[in-house]
Amino acid sequence: MVFRSRTALGENPIAQSCRPAPDDAESSSGLRGGKQLVGKVMRHRVLFIVVSVICIIVTLSSLSLLSELSYCLLVYVCTWNLTLPHTIRPPQTVTLSPESKLFIESNKLETTSKYAFRGLRDLTHLSLANNNIKALPRDLLIDLDSLIELDLRGNAFERDCRAKWLMTWLKNTNATVSDVVCAGPEDMKGKRLNDMTSLQNECVSTDFILHQSVASESLSVDTFSYKNDVYVAISAPSTESCMIFQWDHIEMNFRTYDNITGQSIVGCKSVIIKYEVFVIVAQLFGGSHIYKFDDDQSRFNKFQDIEVSKISKPNDIEAFQIGSDWFFVIADSSKAGLSTLYKWNDNGFYSYQSLHEWYRDTDVEFLDLDGKAHLILASRSQVPVIYQWSRSNQKFILQGEIPNMEDVVVVKHFRIKEELYLAMTRYIGDSKVLRWGTKQFAEIQALPSRGSMILQPFSFKERYYLALGSDYTFSQIYLWDEDNKIFDRFKEVYIQAPRSFTMVSTDRRDFIFSSSFKGNTQIFEHIIIDLSL
């Protein structure tokens, strides 16, 4: 059968005639012609009542006894009430033929309900040509299993997120589809939507939503994987513990697994060496220690003490591997402090090299710079300094400094498409983003950061972020703008005195742990939002 609609926008659908098509030729010519009005408004209302009664009687009878005219009236009346101005109207002139065709043309239509063609599995030809359609709702054509031909010519389609599903459908359908020409945006005007690649990153946004809260203050968070499970170590000086959490694959949250107790624990850093898990626990009092996981007892036991004379006021721990050797560095922030490098010797860690004396170091960062191992030490009393690993001496050698960067409290490195960057946190003044050139780091962006103790880079699903904590106001999350090569403000989150942001991924879900010096540790989940829905 063929359903035709040639009604002008302002015409009442009751004013259309409903008659069986005499033959295919006449039906074809009728497709190009308009239908005339057959009465005034009062006559239309009477006709509608009469047709409604007939429709009810016919519906209660056997459908097999329907004549072509009765079926035409049934379709006409049952769909008349669905008509809305400026939306796709149900067929108002219906003719029947051996094929199932629906033509809704030249009606100045702008949109339609996603359910407009629901259940029309035998429809073979559909025309929405010569309307004002800018976009079609997602899954509009999902039930059209028998569709052979689709005509969308003469519309005003926009290449935006609303067209994402249609672009994918055009690539996968076996139906013959007319040219779908873009009317906008301006740079896409006149181009065929059929030929364009489907919108992907352009139609995706993200958000950070609170997933879980740990009822404890904290200074740092570290994560590690062991035997297909994901663990998190949280240093909590107020409860004098290093809390170990494990991801629960059933409950889908992080649950308490173990608790390492101590005195004013300021850092917990995990190291996995030859399938054995160690946690370095830095304390302000009572010395620092190393704990080892016991598989039989499913808990961490003390493995080694770290020399008290070497570390007075630990502020940061960095663990790394050079070749086959494992190391860790503790940055000492005391006035008479001595930041120290420790090396693994199969029986434990021992002090290997004194790095930076009398400078009150606040942070240490390990990175690969031009294929060579480097350390950057941040200090309250001078600009950050750079050490390079000497293969011949098997030591770190002072190489230089990063100028004009006084009062840096934390240094973090990250990469975006092979480019190396540094995030420099400053409590007073602006925090800075630097990019590595041929011989030095150069500033590319300054971020207002009064009261900040952490500027943490992280990435999820090829989206690059900076989390800028603040002791005085909302913390800010920035998102990398690939076109302008800078970070744009993306979202505000409220965290009391944040001290670290740590990314954790498990079960195809991504989280960011935010430690807090004055409140609960917050766990935010990174979610993807499809803007084409």
Coordinates of C-alpha atoms in Angstrom, one line a residue, residues 179-475:
D179 CA 21.8 12.4 -1.0
V180 CA 21.5 14.0 2.4
V181 CA 22.9 17.4 2.0
C182 CA 24.1 19.5 4.9
A183 CA 22.6 23.0 5.4
G184 CA 25.0 23.8 8.3
P185 CA 27.2 24.6 10.0
E186 CA 28.6 27.0 7.4
D187 CA 31.8 25.0 6.8
M188 CA 29.8 21.9 6.0
K189 CA 27.1 23.6 3.9
G190 CA 26.4 21.7 0.7
K191 CA 28.4 18.6 1.6
R192 CA 26.9 15.1 1.7
L193 CA 26.2 13.7 5.1
N194 CA 26.4 10.2 3.4
D195 CA 30.2 10.7 2.8
M196 CA 31.2 12.1 6.2
T197 CA 32.8 10.1 9.0
S198 CA 30.6 9.6 12.0
L199 CA 31.1 12.1 14.8
Q200 CA 32.9 10.5 17.8
N201 CA 34.9 12.7 20.1
E202 CA 32.9 15.7 19.1
C203 CA 29.7 14.3 20.6
V204 CA 31.1 13.0 23.8
S205 CA 31.5 14.8 27.1
T206 CA 32.5 13.6 30.5
D207 CA 31.7 14.3 34.1
F208 CA 33.0 13.4 37.6
I209 CA 30.4 12.2 40.0
L210 CA 30.9 11.2 43.7
H211 CA 31.0 7.4 43.9
Q212 CA 32.2 6.8 47.5
S213 CA 33.5 8.6 50.5
V214 CA 36.1 7.2 53.0
A215 CA 35.5 8.6 56.5
S216 CA 39.0 9.6 57.2
E217 CA 41.4 12.5 56.5
S218 CA 44.3 11.6 54.3
L219 CA 47.5 13.1 52.8
S220 CA 48.3 10.7 49.9
V221 CA 46.8 7.9 47.9
D222 CA 48.7 5.2 46.0
T223 CA 47.4 2.3 43.9
F224 CA 48.7 -1.1 42.8
S225 CA 47.5 -4.3 41.2
Y226 CA 48.2 -7.8 42.5
K227 CA 46.8 -11.1 41.2
N228 CA 44.1 -9.5 39.2
D229 CA 42.9 -7.3 42.0
V230 CA 43.2 -3.6 42.4
Y231 CA 44.3 -2.1 45.8
V232 CA 44.6 1.4 47.1
A233 CA 46.9 2.6 50.0
I234 CA 45.8 5.7 51.8
S235 CA 48.0 7.5 54.3
A236 CA 45.9 8.8 57.2
P237 CA 47.9 10.6 59.9
S238 CA 44.9 11.5 62.0
T239 CA 44.1 7.8 62.5
E240 CA 47.8 6.8 62.5
S241 CA 47.4 4.3 59.8
C242 CA 48.0 3.3 56.2
M243 CA 44.7 2.0 55.1
I244 CA 44.6 -0.7 52.4
F245 CA 41.4 -0.9 50.3
Q246 CA 40.5 -3.5 47.7
W247 CA 38.1 -3.2 44.8
D248 CA 35.0 -5.4 45.4
H249 CA 33.9 -6.8 42.0
I250 CA 30.5 -7.8 43.4
E251 CA 29.5 -4.7 45.4
M252 CA 31.3 -2.4 42.9
N253 CA 33.0 -0.3 45.5
F254 CA 36.3 -0.1 47.5
R255 CA 36.3 -2.1 50.8
T256 CA 38.7 -2.2 53.7
Y257 CA 41.3 -4.9 53.2
D258 CA 44.1 -4.3 55.7
N259 CA 45.4 -1.5 58.0
I260 CA 49.1 -0.7 58.7
T261 CA 49.4 1.3 61.9
G262 CA 52.1 3.7 62.8
Q263 CA 52.8 7.3 64.1
S264 CA 51.8 10.3 62.0
I265 CA 52.0 8.4 58.7
V266 CA 52.4 10.9 55.8
G267 CA 53.0 8.6 52.9
C268 CA 52.3 5.0 51.7
K269 CA 54.0 3.9 48.5
S270 CA 53.7 0.5 46.9
V271 CA 56.4 -1.4 45.0
I272 CA 56.0 -4.8 43.4
I273 CA 59.3 -6.7 42.9
K274 CA 59.4 -10.2 41.5
Y275 CA 55.7 -10.8 42.3
E276 CA 56.1 -9.6 45.9
V277 CA 54.3 -6.5 47.2
F278 CA 56.0 -4.0 49.4
V279 CA 54.6 -0.8 51.0
I280 CA 57.0 2.0 52.0
V281 CA 55.5 3.8 55.0
A282 CA 56.9 7.2 55.8
Q283 CA 56.3 8.6 59.3
L284 CA 57.0 11.9 61.0
F285 CA 57.8 10.1 64.3
G286 CA 59.3 6.7 65.1
G287 CA 61.1 6.2 61.9
S288 CA 59.9 5.0 58.5
H289 CA 59.4 1.3 57.6
I290 CA 58.8 -1.1 54.8
Y291 CA 56.0 -3.7 54.9
K292 CA 55.7 -6.9 52.9
F293 CA 52.5 -8.7 51.9
D294 CA 52.1 -12.2 53.3
D295 CA 49.9 -14.3 51.0
D296 CA 49.3 -16.9 53.8
Q297 CA 48.0 -14.4 56.2
S298 CA 46.5 -12.0 53.6
R299 CA 48.0 -9.0 55.4
F300 CA 51.1 -6.8 55.4
N301 CA 53.8 -7.4 58.0
K302 CA 56.8 -5.3 58.8
F303 CA 59.8 -6.2 56.6
Q304 CA 62.4 -3.5 57.2
D305 CA 63.2 -0.3 59.1
I306 CA 64.5 2.7 57.2
E307 CA 67.5 4.5 58.8
V308 CA 66.2 7.2 61.1
S309 CA 69.3 9.3 60.8
K310 CA 68.8 9.7 57.1
I311 CA 65.2 10.9 57.1
S312 CA 64.0 13.6 59.6
K313 CA 60.8 14.9 58.0
P314 CA 59.6 12.8 55.0
N315 CA 57.3 14.7 52.6
D316 CA 57.1 12.6 49.5
I317 CA 58.1 9.1 48.2
E318 CA 58.9 8.2 44.6
A319 CA 59.6 4.6 43.5
F320 CA 60.9 3.6 40.1
Q321 CA 63.0 1.2 38.1
I322 CA 66.1 1.8 36.0
G323 CA 67.0 -1.2 33.9
S324 CA 66.5 -4.2 36.2
D325 CA 67.2 -2.2 39.4
W326 CA 64.6 -0.9 41.8
F327 CA 64.9 2.4 43.7
F328 CA 62.9 4.8 45.8
V329 CA 63.6 8.3 47.0
I330 CA 62.3 10.0 50.1
A331 CA 62.2 13.8 49.9
D332 CA 63.1 15.3 53.3
S333 CA 61.5 18.7 54.1
S334 CA 63.3 19.4 57.4
K335 CA 65.8 22.3 57.7
A336 CA 68.6 19.8 58.1
G337 CA 67.0 17.3 55.8
L338 CA 68.8 15.0 53.4
S339 CA 66.7 13.6 50.5
T340 CA 68.0 10.0 50.0
L341 CA 68.0 7.4 47.2
Y342 CA 67.5 3.8 48.3
K343 CA 68.3 0.7 46.2
W344 CA 66.9 -2.9 46.3
N345 CA 69.6 -5.6 46.8
D346 CA 67.4 -8.8 46.9
N347 CA 67.3 -8.7 50.7
G348 CA 65.9 -5.2 51.2
F349 CA 66.4 -1.6 50.4
Y350 CA 69.6 0.2 51.6
S351 CA 70.6 3.9 51.3
Y352 CA 72.5 4.3 48.0
Q353 CA 72.9 8.1 47.4
S354 CA 72.4 11.4 49.3
L355 CA 70.9 13.8 46.8
H356 CA 70.0 17.2 48.2
E357 CA 71.1 18.5 51.6
W358 CA 69.8 21.5 53.6
Y359 CA 67.2 22.5 51.0
R360 CA 63.8 21.4 52.6
D361 CA 62.7 19.3 49.7
T362 CA 58.9 19.0 49.3
D363 CA 58.6 16.7 46.3
V364 CA 60.5 14.4 44.0
E365 CA 59.5 13.3 40.5
F366 CA 61.1 10.5 38.3
L367 CA 60.8 10.9 34.5
D368 CA 62.3 9.8 31.3
L369 CA 63.7 12.8 29.5
D370 CA 65.1 12.2 25.9
G371 CA 65.6 8.5 26.7
K372 CA 67.5 9.1 30.0
A373 CA 66.4 8.7 33.6
H374 CA 66.0 12.0 35.5
L375 CA 64.8 13.2 38.9
I376 CA 63.3 16.6 39.6
L377 CA 63.4 17.8 43.2
A378 CA 61.1 20.7 44.3
S379 CA 62.1 22.8 47.3
R380 CA 60.9 25.6 49.5
S381 CA 64.2 27.3 49.5
Q382 CA 65.2 27.3 45.8
V383 CA 64.0 26.6 42.3
P384 CA 63.5 23.0 41.2
V385 CA 66.7 21.1 40.3
I386 CA 67.2 18.3 37.8
Y387 CA 69.4 15.3 38.3
Q388 CA 70.4 12.9 35.4
W389 CA 71.3 9.2 35.8
S390 CA 74.8 8.5 34.8
R391 CA 75.2 5.0 33.4
S392 CA 79.0 5.1 33.9
N393 CA 78.9 6.2 37.6
Q394 CA 75.6 4.5 38.3
K395 CA 74.6 7.7 40.2
F396 CA 72.4 10.7 39.7
I397 CA 74.4 13.8 38.7
L398 CA 73.1 17.3 39.2
Q399 CA 72.3 18.6 35.7
G400 CA 70.6 22.0 36.1
E401 CA 67.6 23.8 37.4
I402 CA 64.2 25.1 36.2
P403 CA 64.6 28.9 36.4
N404 CA 61.9 31.4 37.6
M405 CA 60.0 28.8 39.5
E406 CA 60.5 29.7 43.2
D407 CA 58.2 28.2 45.9
V408 CA 57.2 25.1 43.9
V409 CA 55.8 22.5 46.3
V410 CA 54.9 19.7 43.9
V411 CA 56.2 18.7 40.4
K412 CA 54.3 16.2 38.2
H413 CA 55.1 15.2 34.7
F414 CA 52.7 14.0 31.9
R415 CA 52.7 13.4 28.2
I416 CA 50.2 14.4 25.5
K417 CA 50.9 12.7 22.2
E418 CA 54.6 12.3 22.9
E419 CA 55.0 15.8 24.1
L420 CA 56.4 16.1 27.6
Y421 CA 54.9 18.6 30.1
L422 CA 55.4 19.5 33.7
A423 CA 52.7 20.7 36.2
M424 CA 54.3 22.9 38.8
T425 CA 52.2 23.6 41.9
R426 CA 52.7 26.8 43.8
Y427 CA 50.9 27.7 47.1
I428 CA 51.5 31.4 46.5
G429 CA 51.1 32.9 43.0
D430 CA 50.3 31.0 39.9
S431 CA 50.9 27.4 39.3
K432 CA 52.5 26.7 35.9
V433 CA 52.4 24.3 33.0
L434 CA 55.7 23.8 31.2
R435 CA 56.5 22.0 27.9
W436 CA 59.9 20.4 27.1
G437 CA 61.6 21.9 24.1
T438 CA 64.9 20.9 22.6
K439 CA 67.0 21.8 25.6
Q440 CA 64.8 23.2 28.3
F441 CA 61.3 23.6 29.7
A442 CA 59.2 26.6 28.7
E443 CA 56.1 28.0 30.3
I444 CA 52.9 27.6 28.2
Q445 CA 50.2 28.4 30.8
A446 CA 49.7 30.0 34.2
L447 CA 46.8 29.0 36.5
P448 CA 45.7 31.1 39.4
S449 CA 46.3 28.9 42.4
R450 CA 46.5 30.7 45.8
G451 CA 46.3 28.1 48.5
S452 CA 47.1 25.2 46.3
M453 CA 49.1 22.2 47.4
I454 CA 48.5 20.0 44.4
L455 CA 48.3 20.4 40.6
Q456 CA 47.8 16.8 39.4
P457 CA 47.7 15.7 35.7
F458 CA 45.8 12.6 34.8
S459 CA 44.0 11.1 31.8
F460 CA 41.1 8.8 31.0
K461 CA 40.2 7.6 27.5
E462 CA 42.4 10.0 25.7
R463 CA 41.1 13.0 27.6
Y464 CA 43.7 14.9 29.5
Y465 CA 42.9 16.7 32.8
L466 CA 44.6 18.8 35.5
A467 CA 43.1 18.8 39.0
L468 CA 44.1 22.0 40.9
G469 CA 43.3 21.8 44.6
S470 CA 42.7 24.7 46.8
D471 CA 42.6 25.2 50.6
Y472 CA 40.4 28.3 50.3
T473 CA 37.9 27.7 47.6
F474 CA 36.6 25.1 45.2
S475 CA 39.1 22.9 43.5

